[in-house]
Coordinates of C-alpha atoms in Angstrom, one line a residue:
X42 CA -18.7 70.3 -140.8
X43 CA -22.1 70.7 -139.2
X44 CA -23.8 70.3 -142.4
X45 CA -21.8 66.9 -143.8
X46 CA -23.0 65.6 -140.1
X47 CA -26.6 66.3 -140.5
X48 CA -26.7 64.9 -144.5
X49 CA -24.5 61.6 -142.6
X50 CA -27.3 61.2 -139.8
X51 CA -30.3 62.0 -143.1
X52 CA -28.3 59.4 -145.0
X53 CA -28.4 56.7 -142.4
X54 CA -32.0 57.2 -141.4
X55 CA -33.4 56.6 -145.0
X56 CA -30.9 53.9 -145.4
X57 CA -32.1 52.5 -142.2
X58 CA -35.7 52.6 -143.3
X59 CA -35.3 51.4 -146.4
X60 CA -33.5 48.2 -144.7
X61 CA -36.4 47.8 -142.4
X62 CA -39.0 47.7 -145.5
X63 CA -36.2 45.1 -147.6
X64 CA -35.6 43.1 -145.1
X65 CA -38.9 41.2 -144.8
X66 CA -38.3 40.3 -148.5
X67 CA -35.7 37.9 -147.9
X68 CA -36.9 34.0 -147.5
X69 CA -34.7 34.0 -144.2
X70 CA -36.1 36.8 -142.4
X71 CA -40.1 36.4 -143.6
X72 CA -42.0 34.8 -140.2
X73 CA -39.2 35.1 -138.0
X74 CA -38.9 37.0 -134.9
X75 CA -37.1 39.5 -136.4
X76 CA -39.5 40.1 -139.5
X77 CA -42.3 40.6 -137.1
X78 CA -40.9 43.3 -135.6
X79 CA -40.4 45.1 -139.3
X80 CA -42.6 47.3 -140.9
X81 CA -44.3 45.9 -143.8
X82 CA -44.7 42.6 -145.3
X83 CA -41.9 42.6 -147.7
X84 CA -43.0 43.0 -151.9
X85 CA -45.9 41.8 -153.4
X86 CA -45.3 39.8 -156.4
X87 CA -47.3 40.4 -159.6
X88 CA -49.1 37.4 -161.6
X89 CA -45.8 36.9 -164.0
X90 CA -44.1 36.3 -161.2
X91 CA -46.3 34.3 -158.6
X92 CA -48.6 33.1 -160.9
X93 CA -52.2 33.0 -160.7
X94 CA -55.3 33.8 -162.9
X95 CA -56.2 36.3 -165.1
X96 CA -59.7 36.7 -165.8
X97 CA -61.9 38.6 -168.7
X98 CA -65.6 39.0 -167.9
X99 CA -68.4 40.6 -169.5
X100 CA -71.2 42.8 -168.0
X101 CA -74.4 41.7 -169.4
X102 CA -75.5 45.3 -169.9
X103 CA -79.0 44.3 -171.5
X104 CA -80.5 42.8 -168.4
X105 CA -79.4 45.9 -166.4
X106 CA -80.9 48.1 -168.6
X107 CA -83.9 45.7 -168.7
X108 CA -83.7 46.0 -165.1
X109 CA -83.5 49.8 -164.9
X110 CA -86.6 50.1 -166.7
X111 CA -88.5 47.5 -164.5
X112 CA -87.2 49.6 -161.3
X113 CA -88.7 52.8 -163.1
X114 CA -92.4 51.7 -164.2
X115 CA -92.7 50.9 -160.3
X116 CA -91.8 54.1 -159.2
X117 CA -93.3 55.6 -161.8
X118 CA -96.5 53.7 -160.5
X119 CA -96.2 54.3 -157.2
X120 CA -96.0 58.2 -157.6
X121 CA -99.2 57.9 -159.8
X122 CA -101.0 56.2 -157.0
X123 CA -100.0 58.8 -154.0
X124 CA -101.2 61.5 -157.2
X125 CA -104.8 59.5 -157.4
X126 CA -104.0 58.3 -161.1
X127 CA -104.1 55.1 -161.5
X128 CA -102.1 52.6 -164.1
X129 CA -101.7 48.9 -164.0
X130 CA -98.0 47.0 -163.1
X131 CA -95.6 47.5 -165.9
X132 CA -94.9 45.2 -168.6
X133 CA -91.3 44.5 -169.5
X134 CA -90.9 44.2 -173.4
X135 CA -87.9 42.9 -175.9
X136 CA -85.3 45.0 -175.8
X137 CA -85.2 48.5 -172.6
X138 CA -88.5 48.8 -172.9
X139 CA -91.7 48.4 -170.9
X140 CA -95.7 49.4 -170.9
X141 CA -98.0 51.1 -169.0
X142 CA -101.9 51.0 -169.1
X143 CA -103.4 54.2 -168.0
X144 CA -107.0 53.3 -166.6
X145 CA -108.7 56.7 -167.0
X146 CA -108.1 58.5 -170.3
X147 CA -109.2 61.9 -168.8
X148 CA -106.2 61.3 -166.4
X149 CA -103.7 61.6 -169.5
X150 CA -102.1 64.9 -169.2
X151 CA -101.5 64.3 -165.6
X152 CA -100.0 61.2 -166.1
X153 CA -97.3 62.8 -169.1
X154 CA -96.9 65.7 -166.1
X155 CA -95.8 63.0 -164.0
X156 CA -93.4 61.4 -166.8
X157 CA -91.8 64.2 -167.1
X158 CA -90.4 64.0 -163.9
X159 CA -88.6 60.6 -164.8
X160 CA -85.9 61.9 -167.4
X161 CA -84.5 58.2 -167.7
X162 CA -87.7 57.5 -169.8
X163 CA -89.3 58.8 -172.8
X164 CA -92.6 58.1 -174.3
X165 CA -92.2 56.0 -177.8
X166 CA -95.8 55.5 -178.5
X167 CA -99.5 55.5 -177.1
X168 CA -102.6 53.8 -177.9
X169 CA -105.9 54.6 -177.1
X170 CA -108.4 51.1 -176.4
X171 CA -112.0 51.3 -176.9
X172 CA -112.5 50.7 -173.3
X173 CA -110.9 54.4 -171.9
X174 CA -107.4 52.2 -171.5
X175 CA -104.4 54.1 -172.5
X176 CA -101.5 52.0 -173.6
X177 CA -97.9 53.9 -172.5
X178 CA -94.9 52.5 -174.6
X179 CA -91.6 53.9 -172.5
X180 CA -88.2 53.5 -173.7
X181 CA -85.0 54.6 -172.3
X182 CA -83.5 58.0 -172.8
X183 CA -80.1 57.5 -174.7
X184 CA -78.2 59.9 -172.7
X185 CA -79.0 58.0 -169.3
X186 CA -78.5 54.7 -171.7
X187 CA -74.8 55.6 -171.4
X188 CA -74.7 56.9 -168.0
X189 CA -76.6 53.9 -166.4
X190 CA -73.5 51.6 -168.8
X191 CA -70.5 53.9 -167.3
X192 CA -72.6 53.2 -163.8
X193 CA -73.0 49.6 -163.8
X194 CA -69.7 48.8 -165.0
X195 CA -68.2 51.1 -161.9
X196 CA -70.6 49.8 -159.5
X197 CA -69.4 46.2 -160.8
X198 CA -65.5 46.9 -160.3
X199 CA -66.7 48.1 -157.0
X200 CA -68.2 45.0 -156.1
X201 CA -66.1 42.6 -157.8
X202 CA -62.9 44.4 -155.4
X203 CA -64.8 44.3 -152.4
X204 CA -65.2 40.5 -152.8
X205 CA -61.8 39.9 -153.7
X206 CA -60.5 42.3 -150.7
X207 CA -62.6 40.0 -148.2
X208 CA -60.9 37.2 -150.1
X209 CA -57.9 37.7 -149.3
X210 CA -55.8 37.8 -152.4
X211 CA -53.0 40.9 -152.0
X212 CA -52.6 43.3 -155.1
X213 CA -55.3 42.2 -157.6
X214 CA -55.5 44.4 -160.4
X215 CA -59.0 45.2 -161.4
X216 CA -59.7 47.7 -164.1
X217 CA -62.7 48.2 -166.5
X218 CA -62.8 48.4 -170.4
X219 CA -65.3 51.1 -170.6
X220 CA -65.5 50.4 -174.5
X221 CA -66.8 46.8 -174.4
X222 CA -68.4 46.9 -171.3
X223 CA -65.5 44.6 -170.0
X224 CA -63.8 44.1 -167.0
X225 CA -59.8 42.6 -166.3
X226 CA -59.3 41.0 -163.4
X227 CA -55.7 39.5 -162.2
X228 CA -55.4 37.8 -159.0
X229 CA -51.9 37.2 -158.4
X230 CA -51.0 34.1 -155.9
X231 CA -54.2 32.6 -155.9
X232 CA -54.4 28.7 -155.1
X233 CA -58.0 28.1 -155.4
X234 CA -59.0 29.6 -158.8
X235 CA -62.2 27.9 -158.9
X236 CA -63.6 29.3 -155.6
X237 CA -62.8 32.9 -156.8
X238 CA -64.7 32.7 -159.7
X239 CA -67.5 31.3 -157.9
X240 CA -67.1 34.4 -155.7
X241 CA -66.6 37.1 -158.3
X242 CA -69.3 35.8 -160.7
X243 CA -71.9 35.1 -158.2
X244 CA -74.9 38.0 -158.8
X245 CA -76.2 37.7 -155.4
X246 CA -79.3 39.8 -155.6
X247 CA -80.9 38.5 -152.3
X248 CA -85.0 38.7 -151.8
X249 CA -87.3 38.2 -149.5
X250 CA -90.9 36.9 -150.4
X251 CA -94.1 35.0 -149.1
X252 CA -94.2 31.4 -150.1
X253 CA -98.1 31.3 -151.8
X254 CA -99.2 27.5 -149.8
X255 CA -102.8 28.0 -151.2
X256 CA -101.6 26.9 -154.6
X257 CA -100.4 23.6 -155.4
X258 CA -96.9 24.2 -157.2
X259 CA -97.2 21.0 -159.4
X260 CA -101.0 22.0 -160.9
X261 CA -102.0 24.3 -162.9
X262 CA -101.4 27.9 -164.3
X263 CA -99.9 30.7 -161.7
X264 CA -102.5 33.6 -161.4
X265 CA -100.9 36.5 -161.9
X266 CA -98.3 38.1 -159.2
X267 CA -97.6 34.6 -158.7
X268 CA -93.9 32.6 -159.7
X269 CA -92.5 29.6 -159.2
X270 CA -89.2 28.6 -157.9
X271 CA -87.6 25.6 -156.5
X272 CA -86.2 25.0 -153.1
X273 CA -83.1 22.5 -152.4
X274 CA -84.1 20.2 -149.2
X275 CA -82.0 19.0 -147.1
X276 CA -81.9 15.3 -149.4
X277 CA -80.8 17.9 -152.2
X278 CA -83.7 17.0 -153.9
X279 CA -85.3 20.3 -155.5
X280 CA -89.0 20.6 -154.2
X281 CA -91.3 23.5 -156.4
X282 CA -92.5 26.5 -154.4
X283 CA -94.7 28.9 -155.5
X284 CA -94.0 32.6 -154.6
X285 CA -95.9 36.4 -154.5
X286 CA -93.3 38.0 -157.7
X287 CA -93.6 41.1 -155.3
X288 CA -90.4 41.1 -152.9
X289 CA -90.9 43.6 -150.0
X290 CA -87.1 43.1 -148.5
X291 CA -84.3 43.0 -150.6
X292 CA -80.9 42.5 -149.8
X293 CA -79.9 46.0 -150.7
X294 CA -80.3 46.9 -146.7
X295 CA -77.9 44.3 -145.4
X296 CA -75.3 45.9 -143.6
X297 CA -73.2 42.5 -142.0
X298 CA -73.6 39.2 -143.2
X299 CA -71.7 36.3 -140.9
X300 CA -71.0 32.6 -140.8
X301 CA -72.3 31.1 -137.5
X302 CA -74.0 27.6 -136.4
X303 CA -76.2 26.1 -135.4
X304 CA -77.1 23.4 -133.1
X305 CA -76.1 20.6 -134.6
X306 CA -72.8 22.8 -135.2
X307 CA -74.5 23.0 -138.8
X308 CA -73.3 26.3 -140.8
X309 CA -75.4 29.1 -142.0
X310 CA -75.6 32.8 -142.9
X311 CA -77.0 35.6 -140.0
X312 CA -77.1 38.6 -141.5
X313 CA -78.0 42.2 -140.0
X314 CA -80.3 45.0 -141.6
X315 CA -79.9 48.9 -141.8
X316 CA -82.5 50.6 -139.8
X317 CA -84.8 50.9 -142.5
X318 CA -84.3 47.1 -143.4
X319 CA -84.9 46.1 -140.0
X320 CA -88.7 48.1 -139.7
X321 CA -89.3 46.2 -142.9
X322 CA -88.5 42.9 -141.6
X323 CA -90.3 43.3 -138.6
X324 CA -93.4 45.2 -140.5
X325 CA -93.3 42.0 -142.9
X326 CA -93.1 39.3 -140.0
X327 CA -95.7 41.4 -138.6
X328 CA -98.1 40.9 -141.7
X329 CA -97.3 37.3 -142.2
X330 CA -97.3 35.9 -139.2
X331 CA -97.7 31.6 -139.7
X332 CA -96.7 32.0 -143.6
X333 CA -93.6 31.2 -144.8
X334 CA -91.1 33.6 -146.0
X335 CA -88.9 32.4 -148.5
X336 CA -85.4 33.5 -148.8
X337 CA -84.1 33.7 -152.3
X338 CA -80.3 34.2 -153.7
X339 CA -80.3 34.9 -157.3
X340 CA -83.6 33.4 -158.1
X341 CA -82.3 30.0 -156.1
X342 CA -84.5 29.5 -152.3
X343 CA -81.8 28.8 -149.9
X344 CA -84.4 28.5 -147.0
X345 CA -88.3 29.0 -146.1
X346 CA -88.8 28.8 -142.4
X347 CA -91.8 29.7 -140.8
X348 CA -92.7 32.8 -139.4
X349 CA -94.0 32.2 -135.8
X350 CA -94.2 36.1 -134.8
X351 CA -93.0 39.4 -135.5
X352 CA -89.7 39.6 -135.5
X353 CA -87.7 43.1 -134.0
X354 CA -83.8 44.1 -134.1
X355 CA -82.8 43.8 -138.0
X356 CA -81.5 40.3 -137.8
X357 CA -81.9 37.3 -140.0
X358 CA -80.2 34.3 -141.0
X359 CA -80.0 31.8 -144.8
X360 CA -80.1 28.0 -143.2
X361 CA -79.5 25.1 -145.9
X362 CA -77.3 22.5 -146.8
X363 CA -73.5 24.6 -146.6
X364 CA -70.5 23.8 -145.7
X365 CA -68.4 25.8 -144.0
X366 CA -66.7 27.2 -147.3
X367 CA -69.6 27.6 -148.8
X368 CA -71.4 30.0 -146.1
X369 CA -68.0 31.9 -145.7
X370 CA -68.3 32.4 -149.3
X371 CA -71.9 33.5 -149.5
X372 CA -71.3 35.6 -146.0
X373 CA -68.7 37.7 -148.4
X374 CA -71.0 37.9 -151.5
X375 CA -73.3 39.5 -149.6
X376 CA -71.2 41.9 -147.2
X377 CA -69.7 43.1 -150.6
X378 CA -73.2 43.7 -152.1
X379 CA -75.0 42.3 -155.0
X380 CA -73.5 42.8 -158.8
X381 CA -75.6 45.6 -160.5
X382 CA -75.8 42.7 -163.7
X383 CA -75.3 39.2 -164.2
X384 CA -71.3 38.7 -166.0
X385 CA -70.0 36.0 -167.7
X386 CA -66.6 35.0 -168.0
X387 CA -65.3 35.7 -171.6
X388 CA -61.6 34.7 -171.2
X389 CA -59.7 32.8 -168.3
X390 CA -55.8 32.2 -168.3
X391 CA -53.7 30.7 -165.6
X392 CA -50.1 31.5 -165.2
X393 CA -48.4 28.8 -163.2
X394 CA -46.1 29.9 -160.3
X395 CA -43.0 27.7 -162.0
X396 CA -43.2 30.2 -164.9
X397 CA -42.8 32.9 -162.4
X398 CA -40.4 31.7 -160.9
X399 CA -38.2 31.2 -163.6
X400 CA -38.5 34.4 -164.8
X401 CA -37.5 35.9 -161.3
X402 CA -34.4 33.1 -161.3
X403 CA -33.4 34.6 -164.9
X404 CA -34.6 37.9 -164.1
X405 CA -31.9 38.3 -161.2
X406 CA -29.4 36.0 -162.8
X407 CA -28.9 39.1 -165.2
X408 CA -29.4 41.8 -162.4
X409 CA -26.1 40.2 -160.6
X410 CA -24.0 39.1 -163.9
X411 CA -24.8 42.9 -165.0
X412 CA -24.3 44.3 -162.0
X413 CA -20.7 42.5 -161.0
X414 CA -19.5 43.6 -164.6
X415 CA -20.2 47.1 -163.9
X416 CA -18.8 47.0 -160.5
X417 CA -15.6 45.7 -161.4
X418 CA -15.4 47.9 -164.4
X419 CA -16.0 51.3 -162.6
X420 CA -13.6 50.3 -159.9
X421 CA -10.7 49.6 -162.3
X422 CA -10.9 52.7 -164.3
X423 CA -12.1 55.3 -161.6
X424 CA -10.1 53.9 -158.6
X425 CA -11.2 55.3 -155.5
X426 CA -14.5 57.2 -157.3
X427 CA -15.0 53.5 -158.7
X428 CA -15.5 52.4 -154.9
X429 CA -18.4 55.1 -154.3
X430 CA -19.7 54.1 -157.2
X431 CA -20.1 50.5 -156.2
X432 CA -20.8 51.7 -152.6
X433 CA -24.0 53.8 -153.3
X434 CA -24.9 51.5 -156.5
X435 CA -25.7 48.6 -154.1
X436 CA -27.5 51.1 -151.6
X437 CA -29.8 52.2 -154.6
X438 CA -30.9 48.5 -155.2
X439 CA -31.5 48.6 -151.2
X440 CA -33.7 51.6 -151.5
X441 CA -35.6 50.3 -154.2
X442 CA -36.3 47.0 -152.8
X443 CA -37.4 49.2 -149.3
X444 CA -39.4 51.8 -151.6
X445 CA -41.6 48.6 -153.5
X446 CA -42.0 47.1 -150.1
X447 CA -43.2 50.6 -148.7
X448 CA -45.6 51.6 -151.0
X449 CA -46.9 48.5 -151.5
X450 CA -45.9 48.1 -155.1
X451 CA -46.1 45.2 -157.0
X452 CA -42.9 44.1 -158.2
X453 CA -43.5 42.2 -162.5
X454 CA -41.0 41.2 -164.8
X455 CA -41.2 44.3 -166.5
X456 CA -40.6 45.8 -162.8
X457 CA -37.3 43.5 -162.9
X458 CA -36.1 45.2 -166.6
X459 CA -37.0 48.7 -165.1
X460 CA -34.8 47.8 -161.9
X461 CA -32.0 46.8 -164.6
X462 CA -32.5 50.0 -166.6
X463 CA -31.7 52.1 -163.6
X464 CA -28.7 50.3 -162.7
X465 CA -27.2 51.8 -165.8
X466 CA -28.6 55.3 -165.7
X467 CA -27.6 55.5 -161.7
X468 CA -24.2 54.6 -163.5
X469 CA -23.9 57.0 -165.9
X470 CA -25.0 59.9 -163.0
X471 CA -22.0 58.8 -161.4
X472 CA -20.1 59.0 -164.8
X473 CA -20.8 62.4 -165.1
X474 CA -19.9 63.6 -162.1
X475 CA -16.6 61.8 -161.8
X476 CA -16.1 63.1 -165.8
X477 CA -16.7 66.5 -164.0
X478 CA -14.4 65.9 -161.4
X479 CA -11.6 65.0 -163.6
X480 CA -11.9 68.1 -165.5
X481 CA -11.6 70.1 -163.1
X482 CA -8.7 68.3 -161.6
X483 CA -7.1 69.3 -164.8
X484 CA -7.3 72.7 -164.5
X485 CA -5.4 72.9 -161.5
X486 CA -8.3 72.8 -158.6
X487 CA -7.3 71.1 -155.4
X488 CA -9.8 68.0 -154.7
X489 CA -12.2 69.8 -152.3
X490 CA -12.9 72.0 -155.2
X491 CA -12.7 70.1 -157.7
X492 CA -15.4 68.1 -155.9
X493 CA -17.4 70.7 -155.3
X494 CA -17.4 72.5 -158.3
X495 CA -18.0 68.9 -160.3
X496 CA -21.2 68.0 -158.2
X497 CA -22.4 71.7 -159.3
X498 CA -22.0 71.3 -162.7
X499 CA -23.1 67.5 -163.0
X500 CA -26.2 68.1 -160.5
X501 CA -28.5 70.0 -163.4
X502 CA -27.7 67.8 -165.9
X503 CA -28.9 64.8 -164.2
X504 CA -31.8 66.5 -163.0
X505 CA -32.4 67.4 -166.6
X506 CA -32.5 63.7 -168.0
X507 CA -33.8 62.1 -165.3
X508 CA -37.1 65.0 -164.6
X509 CA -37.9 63.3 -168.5
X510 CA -37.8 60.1 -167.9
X511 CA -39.9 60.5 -164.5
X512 CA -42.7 62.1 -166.7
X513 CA -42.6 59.2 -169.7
X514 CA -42.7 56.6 -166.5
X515 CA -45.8 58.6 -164.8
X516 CA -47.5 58.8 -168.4
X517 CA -46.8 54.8 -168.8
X518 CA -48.3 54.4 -165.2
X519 CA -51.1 56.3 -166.3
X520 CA -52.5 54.8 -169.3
X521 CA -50.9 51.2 -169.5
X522 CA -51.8 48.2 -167.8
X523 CA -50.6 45.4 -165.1
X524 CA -47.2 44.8 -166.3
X525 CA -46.5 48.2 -168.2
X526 CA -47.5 49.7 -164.9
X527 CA -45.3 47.7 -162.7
X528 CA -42.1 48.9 -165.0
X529 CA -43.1 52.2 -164.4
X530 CA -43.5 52.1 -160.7
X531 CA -39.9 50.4 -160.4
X532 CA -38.5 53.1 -163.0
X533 CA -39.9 56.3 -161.4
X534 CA -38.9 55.1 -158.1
X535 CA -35.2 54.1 -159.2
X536 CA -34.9 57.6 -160.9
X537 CA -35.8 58.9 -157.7
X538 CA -33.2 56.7 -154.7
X539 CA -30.3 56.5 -158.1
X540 CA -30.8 60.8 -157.6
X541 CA -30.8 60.9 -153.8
X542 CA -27.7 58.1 -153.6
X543 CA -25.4 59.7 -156.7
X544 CA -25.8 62.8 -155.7
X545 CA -26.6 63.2 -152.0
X546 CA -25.1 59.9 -150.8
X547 CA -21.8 59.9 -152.8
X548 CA -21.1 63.4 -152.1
X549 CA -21.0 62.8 -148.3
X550 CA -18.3 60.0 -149.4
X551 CA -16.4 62.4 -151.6
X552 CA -16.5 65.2 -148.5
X553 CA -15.1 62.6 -145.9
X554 CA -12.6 61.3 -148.3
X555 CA -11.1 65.1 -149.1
X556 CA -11.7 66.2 -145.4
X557 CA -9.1 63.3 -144.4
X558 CA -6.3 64.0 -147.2
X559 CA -4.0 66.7 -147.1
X560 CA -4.1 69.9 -149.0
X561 CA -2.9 69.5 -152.7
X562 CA -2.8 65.4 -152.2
X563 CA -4.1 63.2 -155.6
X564 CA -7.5 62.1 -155.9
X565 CA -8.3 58.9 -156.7
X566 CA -10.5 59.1 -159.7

């Protein structure tokens, strides 16, 4: 008696919890009172369901290998100078590879010493010049090739998600295609597909560099260390600037980056520096005090303003002609960080949210015809058992409406076929069990053991079949994508509430259905 009333008061509570997660699901309860108070947000939707985009982009590996390289020749010079041997700036050259002039021949083996600490380069040729020069030809090892390819396309999904979290879109599915240095995006729900892919495909490598006012940008060859850029005024008229290549502040030490406004209640970007970044900025302000200091966003000067004194406490801001979209937008590129290479969108698809919802209309138009069949059929040729079955049937769809909504789970049109398919095999674990039940009955037990000994024999074998199907569904979860995964989140979850209602549930029905019929009575069954 004690133990059918603690399984009752465990029955109810995950009932009741599943409930709470459902609930929020419905149309009439979402944004009410009532759906405030419940945990959870009800189930998220996947992109064949609520449409939105699906997106293919390619990671320009070359330019960050190119870029690698160019990140290596200035460490590489910078350790020779703190060594005393000095070599002039690198030179990048086609393909992932660069030069480096030795000054002092008799300074050759210590240089090599000091390559040999870099094991991301190896030396492909040298070249001895008349004057004591020693031309360096470095190329990439291929072994940190192939790491630096597996890294960048990581450090991209990482990127790309953190953008797309501050975006707001719930449940994208991100994963990369290590093979073709590819990345799948799906972003289900989304109303503004445009401003995403601005978003995602924005590179955002933010510098900081000293605007060069003794040359006149329109005359004339740079010298050397010298680039030119252009800078949007407020007329949106693009004015040429001329800028020191060297950027001493990058935006790789931004730590917060904000919309605010101005004055004029114009928009623009403050942002905040680490504590390294902020001794930089204020040793940089320091330098160049009256110059100006140009701010520059993928090779693009948002702003130049003056730099009247040195600046202290790590902050800084990007003025220019924004909108408020548009500095909300930069404000997440660079909170999420910068891309480690430029990408390119390769493929673009958008699934519209009538196609979805048509496919949920069909999708439960053949959940309720299949389901009223097999209701009406298990309560004509079972009887009473037919009732249970119905009883915890519907309490298994509960559960796995509450379980999606729990776990946050995305819910597909494959997830909708998987819901389907475990409507039938939480059937046929009732089958058994009643199959049991009636041959017991047969040999002469009363119902109390014919129950029990039914639910003894049946438990194991739907253990048995279901523990099989759990493992294909965890191996499709593992290695198939959006939609394959979805099935198999819906299919290892109904396995799981069709066990705990056919089994656990239905029991307690059968034990307070004998308990209340006398000794030697029929069963209905």
């Amino acid at each position: 008696m004690q133990s059918l009333r603690w399984r009752i008061i465990v029955s109810l509570l995950v009932l009741m919890l599943g409930l709470a997660y459902m609930l929020p699901s419905l149309p009439g309860i979402k944004g009410t009172s009532l759906g405030q108070t419940l945990p959870g947000s009800g189930i998220n939707l996947g992109l064949d369901l609520k449409g939105g985009i699906h997106l293919t982009l390619g990671v320009d590996m070359n330019t960050a290998f190119k870029n690698a390289m160019a990140r290596t020749g200035d460490d590489i010079k910078e350790l020779a100078r703190e060594d005393e041997v000095y070599v002039l700036k690198p030179v990048a050259m086609p393909g992932d590879r660069i030069e480096m002039t030795l000054l002092k021949k008799e300074q050759r083996d210590q240089f090599e010493k000091l390559l040999e600490d870099f094991q991301s380069v190896t030396i492909e040729s040298t070249t001895s010049a008349e004057d004591g020069k020693v031309k360096y030809e470095l190329g990439m090892n291929p072994k940190y090739r192939k790491e630096l390819a597996r890294m960048t396309l990581d450090q991209a999904v990482k990127t790309i998600r953190n953008r797309i979290d501050q975006f707001g879109v719930t449940e994208p599915d991100i994963r990369k295609q290590q093979a073709s240095n590819r990345i799948q995006v799906q972003l289900p729900g989304l109303s503004d597909p445009e401003r995403a892919i601005r978003i995602i495909g924005k590179t955002a490598h933010l510098e900081f560099k000293i605007v060069d006012q003794s040359i006149d940008p329109t005359k004339g060859i740079l010298p050397p260390g010298r680039e030119l850029s252009t800078r949007v005024g407020r007329d949106g008229k693009e004015v040429p600037v001329v800028l020191k290549s060297d950027a001493p502040l990058t935006g790789e030490y931004v730590t917060d980056a904000r919309v605010s406004y101005g004055r004029m209640n114009e928009p623009y970007v403050s942002l905040s520096f680490d504590s390294k970044g902020a001794r930089l900025f204020e040793r940089i302000t320091g330098e160049n005090t009256g110059k100006l200091m140009a701010i520059v966003l993928d090779k693009k000067v948002y702003s130049a303003p003056v730099i009247n004194e040195k600046i202290s406490g790590g902050q800084a801001s990007i003025t220019g002609s924004f909108t408020t979209e548009e500095a909300r937008d930069l404000a997440i590129v660079l909170r999420a960080g910068s891309l480690p290479a430029p990408i390119s969108i390769l493929e673009q698809r958008t699934v519209g949210p009538s196609l979805g919802q048509e496919s949920i209309d069909n999708g439960i138009n053949s959940a309720l015809i299949g389901m009223a069949l097999v209701l009406i059929f298990m309560v004509v040729y079972y009887g009473f058992a037919g009732v249970v079955a119905d009883t915890v049937l519907v309490l298994n769809i509960l559960l796995i409406m509450g379980g999606l909504a729990a776990f946050g789970a995305t819910l597909t049109l494959p997830g909708i076929a998987g819901i389907i398919l475990t409507i039938g095999m939480a059937v046929d674990a009732n089958v058994i069990i009643f199959e049991r039940i009636r041959e017991e009955l047969r040999k002469g037990l009363t119902a109390r053991a014919a129950i029990e000994e039914g639910y003894s024999r049946a438990t194991l074998t739907i253990l048995d079949a279901n523990v099989t199907t759990v493992i294909a569904a965890i191996i499709l979860y593992q290695f198939g994508t959006g939609p394959i995964r979805g099935f198999a989140v819906t299919l290892t979850l109904g396995i799981i509430t069709s066990m705990f209602t056919a089994i656990f549930v239905s029991r307690i029905l059968f034990d307070m259905y004998a308990k209340n019929r006398a000794e030697g009575a029929k069963m209905s069954i």
